[in-house]
Coordinates of N, CA and C in Angstrom, one line a residue:
X1 N 1.0 -1.4 -0.1 CA -0.1 -0.2 -0.1 C 1.1 1.3 -0.2
X2 N 0.9 2.1 -0.7 CA 1.5 3.5 -0.9 C 1.0 4.2 0.5
X3 N 2.2 4.6 1.4 CA 2.2 5.3 2.3 C 1.2 7.1 1.8
X4 N 0.6 7.0 3.3 CA 0.4 8.6 2.7 C 1.3 9.9 2.1
X5 N 2.6 9.9 3.2 CA 3.9 10.6 2.6 C 4.1 10.5 0.7
X6 N 3.9 9.5 0.3 CA 3.9 9.2 -1.2 C 2.8 9.7 -2.3
X7 N 1.7 9.6 -1.6 CA 0.3 9.8 -1.6 C 0.4 11.4 -1.7
X8 N 0.8 12.2 -0.7 CA 0.5 13.2 -0.6 C 1.5 14.4 -1.7
X9 N 3.1 13.5 -1.5 CA 3.6 14.0 -2.2 C 3.7 14.3 -3.9
X10 N 3.1 13.0 -4.6 CA 2.4 12.9 -5.9 C 1.1 13.7 -5.7
X11 N 0.2 14.2 -4.9 CA -0.5 15.5 -5.4 C 0.1 16.5 -5.6
X12 N 0.8 16.9 -4.3 CA 2.0 17.8 -4.7 C 2.1 18.2 -6.1
X13 N 3.0 17.3 -6.5 CA 3.5 17.4 -7.5 C 2.3 17.4 -9.0
X14 N 1.7 17.0 -8.8 CA -0.1 17.2 -9.2 C -0.1 18.3 -9.5
X15 N -0.3 19.0 -8.5 CA -0.5 20.6 -8.2 C 0.5 21.5 -8.9
X16 N 1.7 21.1 -9.0 CA 2.7 22.2 -9.8 C 2.3 21.8 -11.1
X17 N 2.4 20.5 -11.6 CA 1.9 20.4 -13.2 C 0.4 20.9 -13.5
X18 N -0.8 21.1 -13.1 CA -1.7 21.7 -13.2 C -1.0 23.2 -13.4
X19 N -0.1 24.0 -12.7 CA 0.0 24.9 -12.6 C 1.1 25.6 -14.1
X20 N 1.7 24.1 -14.0 CA 2.9 24.4 -15.5 C 1.8 24.7 -16.9
X21 N 0.4 23.6 -16.7 CA 0.0 23.6 -17.8 C -1.0 24.8 -18.1
X22 N -1.2 25.7 -17.0 CA -2.7 26.1 -17.2 C -1.6 27.8 -17.4
X23 N -0.8 27.5 -17.1 CA 0.1 28.9 -17.4 C 1.1 28.4 -19.1
X24 N 0.9 27.5 -19.2 CA 1.8 27.6 -20.7 C 1.5 27.8 -22.1
X25 N 2.1 27.8 -23.3 CA 1.9 28.5 -24.1 C 0.6 29.0 -24.3
X26 N 0.0 27.1 -24.1 CA -1.5 26.9 -25.0 C -2.4 26.3 -23.8
X27 N -1.5 27.0 -22.3 CA -2.3 27.1 -21.8 C -4.0 27.9 -21.5
X28 N -5.2 27.3 -20.6 CA -6.1 28.1 -20.6 C -5.9 29.8 -20.3
X29 N -4.7 29.9 -19.3 CA -5.0 31.5 -19.3 C -4.2 32.1 -20.7
X30 N -3.6 31.6 -21.5 CA -2.9 32.2 -22.4 C -4.2 32.2 -23.4
X31 N -5.7 31.9 -23.4 CA -6.2 32.1 -24.8 C -6.9 33.7 -24.6
X32 N -6.6 34.3 -25.4 CA -7.1 35.4 -25.8 C -8.4 35.7 -26.7
X33 N -8.5 34.7 -27.9 CA -9.9 35.1 -28.5 C -10.0 33.6 -29.3
X34 N -10.9 33.2 -29.6 CA -11.7 32.0 -30.1 C -12.9 32.4 -31.2
X35 N -12.4 32.3 -32.3 CA -13.0 32.7 -33.7 C -14.0 31.5 -34.2
X36 N -15.2 32.0 -34.5 CA -15.9 30.7 -35.3 C -16.5 31.3 -36.6
X37 N -16.2 30.6 -37.8 CA -16.5 31.6 -39.0 C -17.9 30.7 -39.1
X38 N -18.8 31.4 -40.3 CA -20.1 31.4 -40.5 C -19.9 29.5 -40.7
X39 N -21.3 28.9 -40.8 CA -21.0 27.0 -40.8 C -20.7 27.0 -42.3
X40 N -20.1 26.5 -43.0 CA -20.2 26.0 -43.8 C -19.0 27.0 -45.3
X41 N -18.7 28.2 -44.0 CA -17.6 28.9 -45.3 C -16.6 28.0 -44.8
X42 N -15.3 28.5 -45.9 CA -14.0 28.1 -45.6 C -13.4 28.6 -44.3
X43 N -11.9 28.3 -43.8 CA -11.6 28.6 -42.4 C -10.9 30.1 -43.2
X44 N -10.4 30.7 -42.1 CA -10.1 32.4 -41.7 C -8.5 31.8 -42.0
X45 N -7.8 32.4 -42.9 CA -6.6 32.5 -43.5 C -5.5 33.3 -42.2
X46 N -4.5 31.8 -41.9 CA -3.9 32.6 -40.7 C -3.1 34.0 -41.2
X47 N -2.8 34.3 -41.5 CA -2.0 35.6 -41.8 C -3.3 36.8 -41.7
X48 N -4.9 36.3 -41.8 CA -5.4 37.4 -41.3 C -5.8 36.8 -39.9
X49 N -5.8 36.0 -39.3 CA -6.4 35.8 -38.2 C -5.1 35.8 -37.4
X50 N -3.7 36.5 -37.5 CA -3.1 36.9 -36.9 C -2.6 38.7 -36.7
X51 N -3.7 38.7 -37.8 CA -3.8 40.3 -37.6 C -3.4 41.2 -36.4
X52 N -2.9 42.1 -35.5 CA -3.4 42.5 -34.6 C -2.9 42.2 -33.3
X53 N -2.2 40.6 -33.2 CA -1.5 40.0 -32.3 C -0.2 39.9 -32.4
X54 N 0.3 40.1 -31.4 CA 2.0 39.8 -31.3 C 2.3 38.5 -31.9
X55 N 3.6 38.7 -32.8 CA 4.4 37.6 -33.6 C 4.6 36.6 -32.7
X56 N 4.4 36.4 -31.5 CA 5.2 35.0 -31.1 C 3.4 34.8 -30.2
X57 N 2.4 34.9 -30.7 CA 1.3 34.2 -30.1 C 1.2 33.4 -31.0
X58 N 0.6 32.0 -30.3 CA 0.2 30.8 -31.3 C -0.9 30.3 -31.5
X59 N -0.7 30.0 -32.9 CA -2.1 30.5 -33.8 C -2.7 28.6 -34.0
X60 N -4.2 28.4 -33.4 CA -4.0 26.7 -33.6 C -5.5 26.9 -34.2
X61 N -5.8 25.9 -35.0 CA -7.4 25.6 -35.3 C -8.0 24.4 -34.9
X62 N -9.8 25.2 -35.2 CA -11.0 24.4 -34.3 C -11.8 23.6 -35.7
X63 N -12.6 22.8 -35.1 CA -13.8 22.6 -35.9 C -14.7 22.2 -35.6
X64 N -15.6 22.3 -35.5 CA -16.9 22.0 -34.8 C -18.5 21.8 -35.8
X65 N -19.5 21.0 -34.9 CA -20.4 21.1 -35.7 C -21.6 22.0 -35.5
X66 N -22.2 23.3 -36.3 CA -22.8 24.0 -35.9 C -24.4 23.5 -35.9
X67 N -24.8 24.4 -34.5 CA -25.9 23.8 -33.5 C -27.3 23.9 -34.4
X68 N -27.1 25.0 -35.6 CA -28.3 25.7 -36.2 C -28.8 24.2 -37.3
X69 N -27.6 24.3 -38.3 CA -27.6 24.0 -39.5 C -27.0 21.8 -39.4
X70 N -26.1 21.9 -38.7 CA -25.0 20.9 -38.5 C -24.4 20.5 -39.7
X71 N -24.2 21.7 -40.1 CA -22.5 21.6 -41.4 C -21.4 22.1 -40.0
X72 N -20.3 21.4 -41.2 CA -19.0 21.9 -40.6 C -18.8 23.1 -40.0
X73 N -18.2 23.5 -39.0 CA -17.9 25.1 -38.5 C -16.2 25.2 -38.2
X74 N -15.7 26.1 -39.2 CA -14.2 26.1 -38.7 C -13.8 27.2 -38.2
X75 N -13.1 27.2 -37.1 CA -12.6 28.3 -36.2 C -11.4 28.1 -35.7
X76 N -10.7 28.8 -34.9 CA -9.2 29.1 -34.9 C -9.4 30.0 -33.4
X77 N -8.2 29.8 -32.5 CA -7.6 30.2 -31.3 C -6.5 31.2 -31.7
X78 N -6.0 32.2 -30.7 CA -4.7 33.3 -30.8 C -4.2 32.9 -28.9
X79 N -3.0 32.1 -29.1 CA -3.5 32.3 -27.3 C -1.5 33.3 -27.2
X80 N -1.4 33.3 -26.1 CA -0.5 35.0 -25.8 C 0.0 34.3 -24.5
X81 N 0.8 34.1 -24.4 CA 1.7 34.1 -23.0 C 1.3 35.4 -22.1
X82 N 1.4 36.4 -22.3 CA 1.4 37.7 -22.2 C -0.1 38.2 -21.3
X83 N -0.9 37.4 -21.5 CA -2.4 37.7 -21.5 C -2.8 38.3 -20.4
X84 N -3.8 39.2 -20.4 CA -4.2 39.8 -19.1 C -4.7 38.7 -17.7
X85 N -5.3 37.8 -18.3 CA -5.2 36.5 -17.4 C -4.0 36.2 -17.0
X86 N -3.2 35.6 -17.6 CA -1.6 35.3 -17.2 C -1.4 36.3 -16.3
X87 N -1.3 38.0 -16.6 CA -0.7 38.6 -16.0 C -1.3 38.6 -14.4
X88 N -2.5 38.7 -14.6 CA -3.1 38.9 -13.1 C -3.6 37.4 -12.3
X89 N -2.9 36.1 -12.9 CA -3.4 35.2 -12.4 C -2.3 35.0 -11.1
X90 N -2.7 34.4 -9.7 CA -1.9 34.2 -8.2 C -2.0 32.7 -8.3
X91 N -2.9 31.8 -8.2 CA -3.3 30.5 -7.8 C -4.5 30.1 -7.9
X92 N -4.2 28.7 -8.0 CA -5.2 27.9 -8.1 C -5.3 27.1 -6.9
X93 N -6.6 27.9 -6.1 CA -6.6 27.3 -4.9 C -7.0 25.7 -4.9
X94 N -6.7 25.1 -4.2 CA -6.5 23.6 -3.9 C -6.8 22.8 -2.4
X95 N -7.8 22.2 -2.8 CA -7.7 21.6 -1.4 C -7.0 20.7 -0.8
X96 N -6.8 20.7 0.2 CA -5.4 19.6 0.9 C -6.1 17.7 0.6
X97 N -5.1 17.4 0.1 CA -4.7 15.9 -0.1 C -5.9 15.4 1.1
X98 N -7.3 14.2 0.6 CA -8.1 14.0 1.6 C -8.1 12.4 0.7
X99 N -8.1 11.5 1.7 CA -8.3 10.0 1.4 C -9.7 9.4 1.5
X100 N -10.3 10.2 1.7 CA -11.6 9.9 2.0 C -12.2 10.3 0.7
X101 N -11.9 11.0 -0.3 CA -12.4 11.2 -1.0 C -11.6 10.3 -2.2
X102 N -10.9 9.5 -1.9 CA -11.1 8.4 -2.8 C -11.6 7.4 -3.0
X103 N -12.9 7.1 -4.1 CA -13.9 6.2 -3.9 C -13.7 5.3 -4.9
X104 N -14.3 3.7 -4.4 CA -13.8 2.8 -4.9 C -15.6 3.0 -5.9
X105 N -15.4 2.8 -6.8 CA -16.9 2.4 -7.5 C -16.9 2.0 -8.5
X106 N -17.8 1.9 -9.7 CA -17.4 0.7 -11.0 C -18.4 1.5 -12.0
X107 N -17.7 1.2 -13.2 CA -17.8 2.0 -14.6 C -19.3 1.2 -15.4
X108 N -20.0 1.3 -15.4 CA -21.4 0.4 -16.1 C -21.8 0.6 -18.0
X109 N -21.1 0.0 -18.6 CA -21.2 0.0 -19.6 C -22.8 0.1 -20.5
X110 N -23.6 1.2 -20.5 CA -24.8 1.1 -21.0 C -24.9 1.1 -22.7
X111 N -23.8 1.4 -23.4 CA -24.5 1.4 -24.9 C -23.4 2.4 -25.8
X112 N -22.5 1.6 -26.6 CA -21.1 2.7 -27.3 C -21.6 3.6 -27.7
X113 N -23.1 3.5 -28.3 CA -23.6 4.6 -29.3 C -24.4 5.5 -28.4
X114 N -24.6 5.6 -27.1 CA -25.3 6.4 -26.4 C -24.6 8.0 -26.8
X115 N -25.7 8.8 -26.4 CA -25.1 10.1 -26.6 C -26.1 11.1 -25.5
X116 N -25.6 12.1 -25.0 CA -26.3 12.7 -23.6 C -25.8 14.1 -24.0
X117 N -27.0 15.4 -24.2 CA -27.2 16.3 -24.2 C -26.6 17.1 -23.2
X118 N -25.4 17.7 -23.4 CA -24.8 18.3 -22.2 C -24.8 20.3 -22.8
X119 N -25.2 21.1 -22.0 CA -25.5 22.5 -22.2 C -24.2 22.9 -22.4
X120 N -23.5 23.9 -22.8 CA -22.0 24.5 -22.9 C -22.2 26.2 -22.5
X121 N -21.6 26.8 -21.7 CA -21.4 27.9 -21.4 C -21.8 29.5 -22.1
X122 N -21.8 28.8 -23.1 CA -21.7 30.3 -24.3 C -23.1 29.6 -25.1
X123 N -23.2 28.7 -25.4 CA -24.3 28.5 -26.4 C -25.7 28.7 -25.9
X124 N -25.9 29.4 -25.0 CA -27.2 30.4 -24.1 C -28.2 29.3 -25.0
X125 N -28.3 28.3 -23.6 CA -29.1 27.4 -23.4 C -29.3 26.0 -24.5
X126 N -28.9 26.0 -25.8 CA -28.7 25.2 -26.8 C -28.1 23.7 -26.2
X127 N -27.9 22.4 -26.3 CA -27.3 21.8 -26.2 C -26.4 20.9 -27.3
X128 N -25.3 20.4 -27.0 CA -24.2 19.5 -27.8 C -24.4 18.1 -27.3
X129 N -24.6 17.1 -27.8 CA -24.7 15.7 -27.7 C -23.2 15.4 -27.7
X130 N -22.8 14.8 -26.6 CA -22.0 14.0 -26.3 C -21.7 12.5 -26.1
X131 N -20.5 11.7 -26.9 CA -20.8 10.0 -26.6 C -20.8 9.7 -25.2
X132 N -21.2 9.2 -24.5 CA -21.4 8.8 -23.1 C -21.6 7.4 -22.9
X133 N -21.0 6.7 -23.0 CA -21.1 5.0 -23.0 C -21.6 4.5 -21.8
X134 N -20.9 5.1 -20.9 CA -21.8 4.5 -19.4 C -21.5 5.3 -18.3
X135 N -21.9 4.9 -17.0 CA -22.0 5.3 -16.0 C -21.1 5.4 -15.4
X136 N -20.9 6.4 -14.5 CA -19.8 6.0 -13.2 C -20.6 6.0 -11.9
X137 N -20.5 5.1 -11.3 CA -21.3 5.2 -10.0 C -20.6 4.6 -9.0
X138 N -20.8 5.2 -7.8 CA -19.9 5.4 -6.4 C -21.1 5.2 -5.2
X139 N -20.7 5.2 -4.3 CA -21.3 5.6 -2.7 C -20.5 6.6 -2.0
X140 N -21.8 7.6 -1.0 CA -21.0 8.2 -0.6 C -22.4 8.3 0.9
X141 N -22.0 8.3 1.9 CA -22.6 8.5 3.0 C -23.6 7.1 2.6
X142 N -23.8 6.1 2.2 CA -24.8 5.1 2.0 C -25.8 5.3 1.1
X143 N -25.5 6.2 0.0 CA -26.7 6.4 -1.0 C -25.5 6.4 -2.7
X144 N -26.1 6.0 -3.1 CA -25.6 5.2 -4.5 C -26.0 6.3 -5.3
X145 N -24.9 7.0 -6.0 CA -24.9 7.7 -7.2 C -24.5 7.5 -8.6
X146 N -25.0 7.5 -9.7 CA -25.1 7.0 -11.1 C -24.8 8.5 -11.7
X147 N -23.8 8.7 -12.6 CA -23.3 10.3 -12.9 C -22.5 10.4 -14.4
X148 N -22.8 10.7 -15.6 CA -22.8 10.1 -16.9 C -21.1 11.0 -17.1
X149 N -20.6 10.3 -17.7 CA -19.0 10.7 -18.0 C -18.9 10.7 -19.4
X150 N -18.7 11.6 -20.5 CA -18.4 11.2 -21.9 C -17.1 10.6 -21.8
X151 N -17.4 10.3 -23.1 CA -15.9 9.9 -23.3 C -15.2 10.9 -24.5
X152 N -14.0 10.7 -24.2 CA -12.8 11.9 -24.9 C -11.6 11.1 -24.7
X153 N -10.4 12.5 -25.1 CA -9.2 11.8 -25.2 C -8.4 12.9 -24.5
X154 N -7.5 12.2 -23.1 CA -6.7 13.6 -22.7 C -5.3 13.0 -22.7
X155 N -4.6 13.8 -22.5 CA -3.3 13.2 -22.7 C -3.0 12.5 -23.6
X156 N -3.6 12.3 -24.3 CA -3.5 11.3 -25.6 C -3.9 9.9 -25.6
X157 N -5.0 9.5 -24.4 CA -5.3 8.2 -24.3 C -6.7 8.5 -23.7
X158 N -7.9 7.5 -24.2 CA -9.6 7.1 -24.0 C -9.0 7.7 -22.6
X159 N -10.3 8.2 -22.3 CA -10.6 8.9 -21.0 C -12.4 9.4 -20.7
X160 N -12.6 9.2 -19.7 CA -13.9 9.9 -19.4 C -13.6 11.0 -18.7
X161 N -14.7 11.7 -19.2 CA -14.9 13.2 -18.3 C -16.0 13.7 -17.3
X162 N -15.6 13.6 -16.5 CA -16.6 14.0 -15.3 C -17.0 15.1 -15.4
X163 N -17.5 16.0 -15.8 CA -18.4 17.4 -15.5 C -19.8 17.5 -14.7
X164 N -19.0 17.5 -13.4 CA -20.1 17.6 -12.3 C -20.0 18.9 -11.6
X165 N -21.4 19.0 -10.4 CA -21.6 20.4 -9.8 C -21.9 19.6 -8.1
X166 N -22.0 20.6 -7.6 CA -21.7 20.0 -5.8 C -22.3 21.4 -5.2
X167 N -22.1 21.5 -3.8 CA -23.1 22.7 -3.2 C -21.9 23.5 -2.8
X168 N -20.4 23.6 -3.1 CA -19.6 24.5 -3.0 C -19.5 25.0 -4.0
X169 N -20.3 24.9 -5.3 CA -20.2 25.8 -6.6 C -20.7 27.6 -6.1
X170 N -19.8 28.3 -6.6 CA -20.6 29.7 -6.4 C -19.9 30.2 -5.1
X171 N -19.4 29.3 -4.0 CA -19.5 30.1 -2.6 C -17.6 29.5 -2.8
X172 N -17.6 28.1 -2.6 CA -16.2 27.9 -2.1 C -15.1 27.4 -3.3
X173 N -16.2 26.8 -4.6 CA -15.4 26.8 -5.7 C -16.2 27.2 -7.0
X174 N -15.7 26.6 -8.1 CA -16.3 27.5 -9.6 C -17.7 27.3 -9.8
X175 N -17.9 28.5 -10.0 CA -19.4 28.5 -10.0 C -20.2 27.4 -10.4
X176 N -19.8 27.3 -12.3 CA -20.4 26.4 -13.1 C -20.0 25.4 -13.4
X177 N -19.3 24.6 -12.3 CA -19.2 23.3 -11.7 C -17.6 22.6 -12.1
X178 N -17.3 21.2 -12.0 CA -15.6 21.3 -12.2 C -15.8 19.8 -13.2
X179 N -14.7 19.5 -13.7 CA -14.1 18.5 -14.2 C -13.6 17.3 -13.6
X180 N -13.4 16.3 -13.9 CA -13.0 15.1 -13.5 C -12.1 13.7 -14.5
X181 N -11.0 13.9 -14.9 CA -10.7 13.0 -16.0 C -10.1 11.9 -15.5
X182 N -10.5 10.8 -15.9 CA -10.3 9.3 -15.1 C -9.7 8.4 -16.3
X183 N -9.3 7.2 -16.4 CA -8.6 6.5 -17.5 C -9.6 5.9 -17.8
X184 N -10.3 6.0 -19.0 CA -11.7 4.5 -19.5 C -11.1 3.4 -19.1
X185 N -12.1 2.5 -18.5 CA -11.5 1.5 -18.4 C -12.1 0.4 -19.5
X186 N -12.8 0.8 -20.7 CA -13.2 0.1 -21.2 C -11.8 0.0 -22.5
X187 N -10.7 1.3 -22.3 CA -10.1 0.8 -23.5 C -9.4 -0.3 -23.2
X188 N -9.0 -0.3 -22.1 CA -8.2 -2.0 -22.0 C -9.1 -3.2 -21.9
X189 N -9.9 -3.1 -21.5 CA -10.6 -4.0 -21.1 C -12.4 -4.3 -22.2
X190 N -12.3 -4.9 -22.7 CA -13.5 -4.9 -23.8 C -14.5 -4.9 -22.9
X191 N -16.0 -4.4 -23.4 CA -17.1 -4.6 -22.7 C -17.8 -4.4 -23.2
X192 N -19.3 -5.0 -23.2 CA -20.4 -4.9 -23.5 C -21.2 -4.3 -22.7
X193 N -22.9 -3.9 -23.7 CA -23.8 -3.6 -23.0 C -23.8 -4.0 -21.1
X194 N -24.2 -3.4 -20.5 CA -24.6 -4.3 -18.9 C -23.1 -4.4 -18.5
X195 N -22.1 -4.4 -19.0 CA -20.9 -4.8 -18.7 C -20.5 -3.9 -17.0
X196 N -19.9 -3.9 -16.0 CA -19.2 -2.7 -15.3 C -17.8 -3.8 -14.8
X197 N -17.1 -2.4 -14.5 CA -15.6 -3.1 -14.0 C -15.5 -2.0 -13.1
X198 N -14.7 -1.9 -12.1 CA -13.9 -1.8 -11.1 C -13.3 -0.1 -11.3
X199 N -13.4 1.0 -10.9 CA -13.3 2.3 -11.5 C -12.5 2.8 -9.9
X200 N -11.6 3.7 -9.9 CA -11.2 4.4 -8.8 C -11.8 5.7 -9.1
X201 N -12.3 6.6 -8.3 CA -12.7 7.9 -8.5 C -12.5 8.8 -7.5
X202 N -11.3 9.5 -7.9 CA -10.4 10.6 -6.8 C -10.9 11.7 -6.9
X203 N -12.2 12.0 -6.4 CA -12.2 13.5 -6.4 C -10.6 14.3 -6.3
X204 N -9.9 13.6 -5.6 CA -8.6 14.5 -5.2 C -7.9 15.8 -6.7
X205 N -8.4 15.1 -7.8 CA -7.6 15.4 -8.9 C -9.0 16.3 -9.5
X206 N -9.6 16.6 -8.9 CA -10.7 17.4 -9.6 C -10.0 18.6 -10.1
X207 N -10.6 19.2 -11.4 CA -10.1 20.4 -11.7 C -11.2 21.3 -12.4
X208 N -10.3 22.8 -12.0 CA -11.4 24.2 -12.4 C -11.4 23.9 -14.2
X209 N -12.9 23.9 -14.7 CA -12.8 23.7 -16.1 C -11.7 25.1 -16.9
X210 N -11.3 25.1 -18.2 CA -10.8 26.1 -19.0 C -11.8 27.2 -18.8
X211 N -12.7 27.3 -18.7 CA -13.6 28.7 -18.6 C -13.5 29.5 -17.2
X212 N -13.0 28.8 -16.4 CA -12.1 29.3 -15.2 C -11.3 30.4 -15.1
X213 N -10.5 29.5 -16.5 CA -8.9 30.6 -17.1 C -9.3 31.4 -18.2
X214 N -10.3 31.4 -18.7 CA -10.2 32.5 -19.9 C -11.8 32.6 -20.6
X215 N -12.5 33.6 -20.9 CA -13.4 33.6 -20.9 C -13.6 33.4 -22.6
X216 N -12.9 32.7 -23.2 CA -12.8 32.6 -24.7 C -13.3 31.1 -24.5
X217 N -13.1 30.3 -23.6 CA -13.3 28.9 -23.7 C -14.6 28.3 -23.3
X218 N -15.6 27.7 -24.4 CA -16.6 27.0 -23.8 C -17.1 25.8 -23.5
X219 N -17.4 25.6 -22.1 CA -17.7 24.8 -21.5 C -18.4 23.7 -20.9
X220 N -18.2 22.5 -21.5 CA -19.7 22.0 -20.8 C -19.9 22.3 -19.5
X221 N -21.2 22.2 -19.0 CA -21.8 22.3 -17.7 C -22.8 21.1 -17.4
X222 N -22.2 20.7 -16.0 CA -22.9 19.3 -15.6 C -24.8 19.3 -15.4
X223 N -24.9 18.1 -16.2 CA -26.0 18.0 -16.6 C -27.0 17.4 -15.0
X224 N -28.6 17.9 -14.9 CA -29.0 17.5 -13.5 C -28.0 16.3 -13.5
X225 N -28.2 15.2 -13.7 CA -27.5 14.0 -13.0 C -26.7 13.9 -12.2
X226 N -25.9 15.1 -12.7 CA -24.6 15.4 -11.9 C -23.9 16.1 -11.3
X227 N -25.5 16.9 -10.5 CA -25.1 17.6 -9.6 C -25.1 17.3 -8.5
X228 N -24.3 16.7 -8.0 CA -24.4 16.3 -6.4 C -24.9 17.2 -5.0
X229 N -25.7 16.9 -4.5 CA -26.3 17.3 -3.0 C -25.7 17.4 -1.9
X230 N -24.5 17.5 -2.3 CA -23.3 17.5 -0.8 C -22.0 18.1 -1.6
X231 N -21.2 18.5 -0.5 CA -20.0 19.3 -0.6 C -19.0 18.4 -1.0
X232 N -18.3 18.6 -2.1 CA -17.1 17.9 -2.6 C -15.8 18.9 -2.4
X233 N -15.6 19.0 -1.0 CA -13.9 19.7 -0.7 C -12.8 19.4 -0.8
X234 N -12.7 18.6 -2.1 CA -11.6 18.2 -3.1 C -10.8 18.7 -4.3
X235 N -9.5 18.7 -4.4 CA -9.2 19.0 -5.7 C -9.1 20.9 -5.9
X236 N -8.5 20.9 -7.2 CA -9.3 22.3 -7.1 C -10.6 22.9 -7.0
X237 N -10.3 24.3 -6.5 CA -11.3 24.4 -6.0 C -12.1 25.5 -7.1
X238 N -11.0 26.6 -7.1 CA -11.4 27.9 -7.9 C -10.1 28.7 -8.2
X239 N -10.1 29.7 -8.6 CA -8.7 30.5 -9.4 C -8.8 31.6 -8.8
X240 N -7.4 32.1 -8.3 CA -7.6 33.7 -7.7 C -6.4 34.4 -8.4
X241 N -7.2 35.5 -8.3 CA -6.4 36.6 -9.6 C -6.0 38.0 -8.6
X242 N -5.6 38.5 -9.3 CA -5.3 40.0 -8.7 C -6.6 40.6 -8.3
X243 N -6.5 41.4 -7.2 CA -7.4 42.2 -6.7 C -8.3 43.4 -8.4
X244 N -9.6 43.4 -8.2 CA -9.6 43.9 -9.7 C -10.1 43.3 -10.5
X245 N -9.0 42.2 -10.9 CA -9.2 41.6 -12.1 C -10.5 40.4 -12.6
X246 N -11.0 40.7 -13.5 CA -12.3 39.6 -13.9 C -12.0 39.0 -15.2
X247 N -12.2 38.6 -15.2 CA -12.2 37.0 -16.7 C -13.3 38.3 -17.8

């Protein structure tokens, strides 16, 4: 069994790694512009997109499906490490490591083609369907909870992304909910609908969404079934900026 000292040291390293990620050249704090062209139109030329931005700004492209037409929509982002958010950033307020928030649960495959509508912070109440192949199931204080985590990739491997809310949102933690990334158990073990596999849900690795670092991000919001009726005082809670700064 890993000692508490070793576990806490790993958690401190995770905190340092997270700071390095969000402050990096394409970290969320560096994002100064997200632009989407009208559906069906060609991508904006890079030289045009870069006009008015520093020569060392980073340019990246995006693509999504337009909510109204279903047509492809081309976009781009501009990233600057001297952004106002970078200059005002002080720290990510993070709860101390707490082994009580390492929960042993299970992942239950429902249907590989299942999708769930997620509202996004910039979509004015409209929803985007995301692939949710199964549910995360765990117990807190004797009550079982079943949450939808959508399928994605993170750090180059198959991942479950849990978007959840709890009673700390808006007071102790980021108001729009938080994220938790878990290795997708179905990536290593073939599953069929109805199968379940043990999974560790470590809320100590909870993160503030990218929209907590840049107002140019469009983050998914917790669906009703993912809004927990208790306080999760674990992981990242909120971002602290210099007095007077707002995103």
